[in-house]
CSV table of C-alpha atoms in Angstrom, one decimal:
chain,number,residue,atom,x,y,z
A,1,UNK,CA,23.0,-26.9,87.7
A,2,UNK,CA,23.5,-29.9,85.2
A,3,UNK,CA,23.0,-33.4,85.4
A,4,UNK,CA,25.9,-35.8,85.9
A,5,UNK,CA,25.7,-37.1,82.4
A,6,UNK,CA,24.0,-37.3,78.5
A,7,UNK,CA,20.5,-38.4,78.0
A,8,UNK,CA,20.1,-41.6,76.5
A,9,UNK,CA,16.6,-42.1,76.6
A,10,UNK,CA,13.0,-40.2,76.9
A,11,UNK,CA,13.1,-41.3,80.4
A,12,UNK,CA,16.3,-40.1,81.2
A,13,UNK,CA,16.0,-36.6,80.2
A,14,UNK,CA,14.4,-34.3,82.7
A,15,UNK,CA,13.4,-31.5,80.4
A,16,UNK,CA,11.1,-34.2,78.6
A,17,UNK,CA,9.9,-35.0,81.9
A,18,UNK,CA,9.2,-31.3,82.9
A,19,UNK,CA,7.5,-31.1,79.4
A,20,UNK,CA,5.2,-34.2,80.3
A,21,UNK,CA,3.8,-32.9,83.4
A,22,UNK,CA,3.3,-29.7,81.7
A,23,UNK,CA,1.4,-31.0,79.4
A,24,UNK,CA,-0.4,-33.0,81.9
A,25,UNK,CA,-0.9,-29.6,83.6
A,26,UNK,CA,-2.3,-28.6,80.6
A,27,UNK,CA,-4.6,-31.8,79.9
A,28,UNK,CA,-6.6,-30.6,83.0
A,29,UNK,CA,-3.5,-33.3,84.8
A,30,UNK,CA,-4.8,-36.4,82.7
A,31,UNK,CA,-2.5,-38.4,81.3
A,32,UNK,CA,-1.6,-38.2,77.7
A,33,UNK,CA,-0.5,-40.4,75.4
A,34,UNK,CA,3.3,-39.9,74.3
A,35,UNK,CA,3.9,-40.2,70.3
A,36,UNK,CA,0.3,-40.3,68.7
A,37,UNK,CA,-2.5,-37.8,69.0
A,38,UNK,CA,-5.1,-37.9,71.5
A,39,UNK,CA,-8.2,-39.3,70.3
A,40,UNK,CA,-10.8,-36.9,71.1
A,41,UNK,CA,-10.4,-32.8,70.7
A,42,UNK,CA,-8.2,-31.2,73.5
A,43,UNK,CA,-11.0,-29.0,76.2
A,44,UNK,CA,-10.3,-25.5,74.9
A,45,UNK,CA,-9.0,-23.6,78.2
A,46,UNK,CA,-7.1,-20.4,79.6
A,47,UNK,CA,-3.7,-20.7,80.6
A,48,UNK,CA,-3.0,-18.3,83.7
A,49,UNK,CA,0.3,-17.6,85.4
A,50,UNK,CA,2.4,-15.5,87.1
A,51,UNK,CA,6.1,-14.7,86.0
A,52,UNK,CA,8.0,-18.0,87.7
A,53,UNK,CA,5.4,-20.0,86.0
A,54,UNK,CA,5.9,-18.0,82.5
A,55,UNK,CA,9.9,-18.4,83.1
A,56,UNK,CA,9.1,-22.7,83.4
A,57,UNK,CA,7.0,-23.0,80.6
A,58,UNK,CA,8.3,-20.7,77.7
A,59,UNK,CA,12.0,-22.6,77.2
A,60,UNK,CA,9.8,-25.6,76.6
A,61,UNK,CA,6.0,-25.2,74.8
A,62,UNK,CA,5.9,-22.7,72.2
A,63,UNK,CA,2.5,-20.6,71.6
A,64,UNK,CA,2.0,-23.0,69.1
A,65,UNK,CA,2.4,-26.4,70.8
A,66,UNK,CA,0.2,-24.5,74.0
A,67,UNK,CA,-2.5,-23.7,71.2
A,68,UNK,CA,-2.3,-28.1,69.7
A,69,UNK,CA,-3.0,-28.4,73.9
A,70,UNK,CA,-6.2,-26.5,73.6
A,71,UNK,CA,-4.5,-23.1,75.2
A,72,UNK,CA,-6.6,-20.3,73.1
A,73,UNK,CA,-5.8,-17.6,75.7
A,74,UNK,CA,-2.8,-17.3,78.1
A,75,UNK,CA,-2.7,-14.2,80.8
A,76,UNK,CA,-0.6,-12.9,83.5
A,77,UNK,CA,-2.4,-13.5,86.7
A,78,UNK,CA,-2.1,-9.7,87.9
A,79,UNK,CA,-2.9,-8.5,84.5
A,80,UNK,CA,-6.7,-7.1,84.0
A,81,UNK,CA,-8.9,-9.8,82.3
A,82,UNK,CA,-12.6,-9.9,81.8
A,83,UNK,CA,-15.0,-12.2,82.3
A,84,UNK,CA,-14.9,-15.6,80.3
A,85,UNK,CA,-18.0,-17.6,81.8
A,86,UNK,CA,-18.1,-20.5,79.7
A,87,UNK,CA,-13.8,-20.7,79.9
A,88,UNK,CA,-12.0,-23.3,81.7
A,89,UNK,CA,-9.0,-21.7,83.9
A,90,UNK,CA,-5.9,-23.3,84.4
A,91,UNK,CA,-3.1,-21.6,86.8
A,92,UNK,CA,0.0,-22.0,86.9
A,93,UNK,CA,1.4,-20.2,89.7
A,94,UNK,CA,4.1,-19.8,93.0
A,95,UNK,CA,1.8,-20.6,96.3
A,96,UNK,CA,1.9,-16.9,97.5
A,97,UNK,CA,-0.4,-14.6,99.5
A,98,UNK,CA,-0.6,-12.3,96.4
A,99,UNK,CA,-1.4,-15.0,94.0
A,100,UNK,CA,-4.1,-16.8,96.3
A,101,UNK,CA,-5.7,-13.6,97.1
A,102,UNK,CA,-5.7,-13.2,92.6
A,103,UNK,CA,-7.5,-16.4,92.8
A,104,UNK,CA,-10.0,-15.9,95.3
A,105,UNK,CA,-10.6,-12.1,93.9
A,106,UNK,CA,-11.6,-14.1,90.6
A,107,UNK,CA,-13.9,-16.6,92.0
A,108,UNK,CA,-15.2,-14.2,93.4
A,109,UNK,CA,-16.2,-12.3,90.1
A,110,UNK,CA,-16.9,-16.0,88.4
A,111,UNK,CA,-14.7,-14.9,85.9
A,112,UNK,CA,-14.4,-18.5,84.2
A,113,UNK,CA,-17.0,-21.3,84.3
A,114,UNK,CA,-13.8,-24.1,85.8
A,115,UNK,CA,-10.7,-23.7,88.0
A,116,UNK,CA,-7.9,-25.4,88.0
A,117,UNK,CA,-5.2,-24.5,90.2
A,118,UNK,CA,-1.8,-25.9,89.7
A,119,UNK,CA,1.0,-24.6,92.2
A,120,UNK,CA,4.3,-24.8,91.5
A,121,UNK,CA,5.4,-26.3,94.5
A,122,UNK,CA,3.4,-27.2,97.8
A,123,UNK,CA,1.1,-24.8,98.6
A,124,UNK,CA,0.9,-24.3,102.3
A,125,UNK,CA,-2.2,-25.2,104.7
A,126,UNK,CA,-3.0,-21.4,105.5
A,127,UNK,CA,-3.7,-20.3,101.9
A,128,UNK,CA,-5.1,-23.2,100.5
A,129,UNK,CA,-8.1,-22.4,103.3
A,130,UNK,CA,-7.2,-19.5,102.5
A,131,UNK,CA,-8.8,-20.7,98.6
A,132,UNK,CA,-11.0,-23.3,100.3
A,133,UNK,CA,-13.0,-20.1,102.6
A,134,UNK,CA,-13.3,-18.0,99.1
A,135,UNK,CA,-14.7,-20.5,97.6
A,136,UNK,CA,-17.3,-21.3,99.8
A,137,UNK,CA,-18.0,-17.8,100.1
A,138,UNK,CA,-18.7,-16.9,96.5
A,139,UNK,CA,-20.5,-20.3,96.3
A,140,UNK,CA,-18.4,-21.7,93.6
A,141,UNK,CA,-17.3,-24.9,95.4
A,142,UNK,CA,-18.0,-27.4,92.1
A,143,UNK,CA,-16.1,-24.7,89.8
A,144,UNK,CA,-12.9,-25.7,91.6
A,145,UNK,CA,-12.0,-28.7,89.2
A,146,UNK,CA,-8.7,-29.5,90.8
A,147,UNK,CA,-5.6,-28.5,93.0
A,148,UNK,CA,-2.7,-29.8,92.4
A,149,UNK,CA,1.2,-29.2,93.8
A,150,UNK,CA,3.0,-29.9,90.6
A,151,UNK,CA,6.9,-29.5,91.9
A,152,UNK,CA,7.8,-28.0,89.0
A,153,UNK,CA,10.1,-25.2,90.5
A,154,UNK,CA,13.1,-25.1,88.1
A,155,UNK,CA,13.8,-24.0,84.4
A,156,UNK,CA,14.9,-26.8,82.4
A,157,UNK,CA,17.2,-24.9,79.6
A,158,UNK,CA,18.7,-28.0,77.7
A,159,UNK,CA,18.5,-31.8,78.3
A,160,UNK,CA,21.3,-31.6,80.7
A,161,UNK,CA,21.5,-27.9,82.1
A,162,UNK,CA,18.8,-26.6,84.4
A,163,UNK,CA,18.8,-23.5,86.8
A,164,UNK,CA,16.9,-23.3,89.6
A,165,UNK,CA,15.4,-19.6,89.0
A,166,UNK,CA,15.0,-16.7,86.7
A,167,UNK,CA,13.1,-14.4,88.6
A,168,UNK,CA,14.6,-12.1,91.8
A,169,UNK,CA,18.0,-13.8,91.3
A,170,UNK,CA,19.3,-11.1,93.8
A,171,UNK,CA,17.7,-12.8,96.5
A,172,UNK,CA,19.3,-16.3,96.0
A,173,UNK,CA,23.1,-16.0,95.0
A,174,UNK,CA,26.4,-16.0,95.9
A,175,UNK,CA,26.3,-12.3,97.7
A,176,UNK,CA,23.5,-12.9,99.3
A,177,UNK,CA,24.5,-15.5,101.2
A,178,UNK,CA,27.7,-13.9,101.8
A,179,UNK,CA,27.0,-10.7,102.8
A,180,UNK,CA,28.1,-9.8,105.9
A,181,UNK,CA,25.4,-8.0,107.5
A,182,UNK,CA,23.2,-11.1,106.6
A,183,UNK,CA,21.1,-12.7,109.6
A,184,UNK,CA,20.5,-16.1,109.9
A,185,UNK,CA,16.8,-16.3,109.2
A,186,UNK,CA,18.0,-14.0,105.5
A,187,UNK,CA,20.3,-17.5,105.4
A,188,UNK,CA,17.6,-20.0,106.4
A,189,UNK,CA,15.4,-18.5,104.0
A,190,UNK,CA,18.0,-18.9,101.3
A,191,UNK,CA,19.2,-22.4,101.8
A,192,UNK,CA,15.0,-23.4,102.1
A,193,UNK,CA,14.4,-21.6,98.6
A,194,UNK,CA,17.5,-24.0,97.4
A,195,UNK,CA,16.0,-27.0,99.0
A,196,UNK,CA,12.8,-26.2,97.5
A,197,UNK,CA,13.9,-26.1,94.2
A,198,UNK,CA,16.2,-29.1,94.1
A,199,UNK,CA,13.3,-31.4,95.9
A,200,UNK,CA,11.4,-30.4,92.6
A,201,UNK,CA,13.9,-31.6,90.6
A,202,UNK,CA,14.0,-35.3,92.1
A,203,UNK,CA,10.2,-35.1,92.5
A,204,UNK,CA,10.2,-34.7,88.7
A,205,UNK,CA,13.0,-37.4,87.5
A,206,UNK,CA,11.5,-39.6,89.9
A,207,UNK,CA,14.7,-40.3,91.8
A,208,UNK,CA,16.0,-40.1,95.1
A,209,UNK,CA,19.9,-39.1,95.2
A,210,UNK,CA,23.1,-40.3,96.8
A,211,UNK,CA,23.9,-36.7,98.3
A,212,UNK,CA,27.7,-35.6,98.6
A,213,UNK,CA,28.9,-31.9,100.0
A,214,UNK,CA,31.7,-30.4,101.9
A,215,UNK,CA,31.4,-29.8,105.8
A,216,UNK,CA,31.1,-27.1,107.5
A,217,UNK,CA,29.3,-24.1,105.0
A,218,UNK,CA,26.1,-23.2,102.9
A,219,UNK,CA,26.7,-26.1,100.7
A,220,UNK,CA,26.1,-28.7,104.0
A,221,UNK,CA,23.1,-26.6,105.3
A,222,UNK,CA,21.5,-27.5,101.8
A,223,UNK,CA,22.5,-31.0,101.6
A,224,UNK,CA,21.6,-31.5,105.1
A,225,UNK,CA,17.7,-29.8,104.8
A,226,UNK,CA,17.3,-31.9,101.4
A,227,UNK,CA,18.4,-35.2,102.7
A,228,UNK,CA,15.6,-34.4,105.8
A,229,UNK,CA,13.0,-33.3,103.0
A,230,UNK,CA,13.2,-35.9,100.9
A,231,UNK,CA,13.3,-38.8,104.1
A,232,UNK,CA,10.6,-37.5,105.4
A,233,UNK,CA,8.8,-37.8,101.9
A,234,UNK,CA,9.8,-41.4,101.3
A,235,UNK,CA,9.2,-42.4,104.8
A,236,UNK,CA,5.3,-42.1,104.2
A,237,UNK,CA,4.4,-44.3,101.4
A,238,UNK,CA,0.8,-42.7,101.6
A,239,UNK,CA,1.8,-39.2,100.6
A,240,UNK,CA,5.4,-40.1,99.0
A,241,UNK,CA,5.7,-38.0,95.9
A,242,UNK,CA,8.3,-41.1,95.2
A,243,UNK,CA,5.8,-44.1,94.9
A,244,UNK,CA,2.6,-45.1,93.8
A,245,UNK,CA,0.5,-43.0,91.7
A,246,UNK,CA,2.6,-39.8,92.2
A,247,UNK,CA,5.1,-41.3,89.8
A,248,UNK,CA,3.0,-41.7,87.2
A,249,UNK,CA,4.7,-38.7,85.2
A,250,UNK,CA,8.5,-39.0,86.2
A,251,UNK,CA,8.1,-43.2,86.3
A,252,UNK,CA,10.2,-43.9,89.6
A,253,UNK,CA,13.9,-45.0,89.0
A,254,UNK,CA,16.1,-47.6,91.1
A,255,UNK,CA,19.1,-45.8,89.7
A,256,UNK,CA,20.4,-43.3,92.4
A,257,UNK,CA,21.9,-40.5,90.8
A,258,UNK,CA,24.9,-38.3,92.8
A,259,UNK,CA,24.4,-34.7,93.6
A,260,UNK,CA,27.4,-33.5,94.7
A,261,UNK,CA,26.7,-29.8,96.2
A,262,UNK,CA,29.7,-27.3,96.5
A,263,UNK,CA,30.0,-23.7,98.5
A,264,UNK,CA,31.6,-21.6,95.6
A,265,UNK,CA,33.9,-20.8,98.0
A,266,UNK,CA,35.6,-23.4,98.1
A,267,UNK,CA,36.4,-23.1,94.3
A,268,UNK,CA,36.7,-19.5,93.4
A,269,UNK,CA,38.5,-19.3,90.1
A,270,UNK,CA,36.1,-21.4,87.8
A,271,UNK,CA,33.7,-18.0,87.6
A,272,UNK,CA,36.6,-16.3,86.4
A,273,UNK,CA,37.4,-18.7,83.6
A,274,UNK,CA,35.8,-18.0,80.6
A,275,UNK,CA,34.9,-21.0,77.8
A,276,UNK,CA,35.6,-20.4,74.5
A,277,UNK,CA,31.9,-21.6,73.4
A,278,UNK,CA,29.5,-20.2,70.4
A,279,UNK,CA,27.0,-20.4,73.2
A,280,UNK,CA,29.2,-19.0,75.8
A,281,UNK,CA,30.3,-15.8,72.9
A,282,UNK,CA,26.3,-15.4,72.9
A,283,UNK,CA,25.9,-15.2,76.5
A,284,UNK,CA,28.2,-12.7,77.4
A,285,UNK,CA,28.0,-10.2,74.4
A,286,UNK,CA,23.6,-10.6,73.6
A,287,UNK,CA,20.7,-10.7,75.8
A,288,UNK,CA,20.7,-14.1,76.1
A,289,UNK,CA,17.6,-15.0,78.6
A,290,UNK,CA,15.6,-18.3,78.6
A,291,UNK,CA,16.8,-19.8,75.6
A,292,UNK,CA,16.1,-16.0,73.4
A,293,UNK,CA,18.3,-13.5,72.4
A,294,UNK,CA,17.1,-10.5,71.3
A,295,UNK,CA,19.2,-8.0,68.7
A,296,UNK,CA,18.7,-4.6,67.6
A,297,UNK,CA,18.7,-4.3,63.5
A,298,UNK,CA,22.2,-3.7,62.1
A,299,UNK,CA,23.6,-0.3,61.1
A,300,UNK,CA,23.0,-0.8,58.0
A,301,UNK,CA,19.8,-1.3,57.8
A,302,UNK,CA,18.4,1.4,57.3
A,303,UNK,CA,15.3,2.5,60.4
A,304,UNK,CA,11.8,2.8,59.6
A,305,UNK,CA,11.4,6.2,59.6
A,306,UNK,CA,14.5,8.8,60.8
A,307,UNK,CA,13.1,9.3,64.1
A,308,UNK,CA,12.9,6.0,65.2
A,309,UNK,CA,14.3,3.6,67.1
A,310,UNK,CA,16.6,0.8,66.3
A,311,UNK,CA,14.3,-2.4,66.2
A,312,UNK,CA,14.5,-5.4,68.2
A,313,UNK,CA,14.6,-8.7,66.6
A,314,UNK,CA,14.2,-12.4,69.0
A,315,UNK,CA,15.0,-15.5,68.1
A,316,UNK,CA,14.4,-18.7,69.8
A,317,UNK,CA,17.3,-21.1,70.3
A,318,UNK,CA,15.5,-24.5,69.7
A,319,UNK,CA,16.6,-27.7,69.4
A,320,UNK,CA,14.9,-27.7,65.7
A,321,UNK,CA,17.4,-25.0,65.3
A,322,UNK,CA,20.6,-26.6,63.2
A,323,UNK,CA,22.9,-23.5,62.9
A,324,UNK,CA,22.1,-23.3,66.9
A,325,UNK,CA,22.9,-27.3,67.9
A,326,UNK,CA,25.5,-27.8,65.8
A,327,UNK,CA,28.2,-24.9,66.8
A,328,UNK,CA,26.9,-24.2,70.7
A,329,UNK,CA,29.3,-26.2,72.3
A,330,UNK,CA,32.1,-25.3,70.0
């Protein structure tokens, strides 16, 4: 996906906008200031997520710029981890059984002394009782500092190219809603997964879109369950993720913007055609994932030892990264 245009300003680019929440995420969701340091030392905290969370965050904080947040540890949420009692937790995670049933399994073991839990998008009623009953349980009811649906359910990549998801890509893509032994709840499940994501993306530029698509196939099904989605939200100013204090990170805009959504069926030879891009060249031929490529050592460099391996070598491709900015596009 890309936006219909270049950024012009901070409040125009919805990767800096992704990056603020984050980092309001990360400032246990108060807001900080933009351009000067925050007066008082950050809370030091642990950062825990699951993979979708990991695949939003890493294009956009480094380890170092989590660590200037006050991130000294960041974990896996179904990796082993011990007890931290004087820690404050922040997650980071999807809203699903397996992740809720991590969370309550660690209050539980009062593994850290605060929880905050930060889903990516909106967690639904059932588990967060489900959250609310462990809670109780384990008697850790003032630990829970905060929960929070963040809508952050996309991977911002560059200032104006996003995708919607990294992880099980099999599950939502052009054979899967083609296949013809697929069931209609399979393509209901699809086209939600699609809405989903797209209603984080206006949630986050703080914009409500003119919406355009062809009639007739997956691209109206989408269109259609976004445009309900998003009237529904607007139609309740009390819980409108578009007004009030909701807004205080994307900063709501009067300027529609026009998402035009097309079945690729409708255009099947643009896959096929192949640009003649640096950054296209490093797609197709290197592991290009997430803004890194990773490379094995050259042949003539000689290995470590004669029974080993060829080496790996990543590399972050940054904005900071001249070589990177100035030849992608050409």
């Amino acid at each position: 996906m890309a936006t219909s245009g270049p950024p012009t300003s901070y409040q125009n680019v919805l990767r800096d906008k992704q990056i603020a929440a984050l980092k309001r995420m990360l400032n246990l969701n108060q807001p900080t200031p933009r351009g000067s340091v925050a007066a008082s030392e950050p809370v030091w905290k642990v950062l825990i997520y699951d993979k979708f969370g990991s695949d939003i965050i890493s294009p956009l904080l480094s380890v170092r710029e989590l660590r200037d947040l006050g991130v000294t540890l960041h974990l896996q949420v179904d990796a082993g981890r011990e007890q931290i009692s004087d820690a404050v937790a922040v997650y980071f995670l999807m809203p699903t059984a397996a992740n809720v049933a991590r969370i309550c399994q660690d209050c539980r073991a009062q593994l850290y002394d605060k929880y905050y839990l930060n889903f990516v998008t909106a967690i639904p009623r059932p588990l967060l009782e489900e959250v609310a009953k462990a809670s109780l349980e384990a008697d850790c009811v003032p630990q829970i500092g905060k929960v929070y649906d963040q809508y952050l359910n996309f991977i911002s990549l560059e200032d104006d190219f996003f995708v919607l998801r990294n992880q099980m890509l099999g599950e939502v893509s052009y054979y899967a809603l083609n296949r013809p032994d697929a069931s209609d709840e399979e393509i209901q499940r699809i086209c939600d997964s699609i809405v989903e994501c797209l209603f984080s993306v206006f949630v986050t530029s703080g914009t409500v879109p003119i919406i355009r698509c062809p009639r007739g196939n997956a691209a109206e099904m989408v269109a259609q369950a976004l445009d309900k989605k998003l009237r529904d939200n607007v139609r309740d100013p009390r819980n409108s993720m578009f007004t009030g204090d909701s807004t205080a990170i994307a900063q709501l805009s009067f300027s529609r913007p026009l998402l035009v959504i097309l079945d690729r069926n409708v255009d099947l030879a643009t896959p096929l055609h192949h640009t003649w891009t640096y950054q296209a060249l490093v797609h197709d031929m290197l592991n290009l994932d997430l803004n890194r490529v990773t490379l094995l050592t050259a042949d003539d460099e000689p290995p470590p030892s004669p029974t080993s391996s060829p080496q790996q070598r990543t590399y972050d491709l940054l904005h900071s990264d001249r070589f990177w900015e100035q030849h992608r596009g050409r």
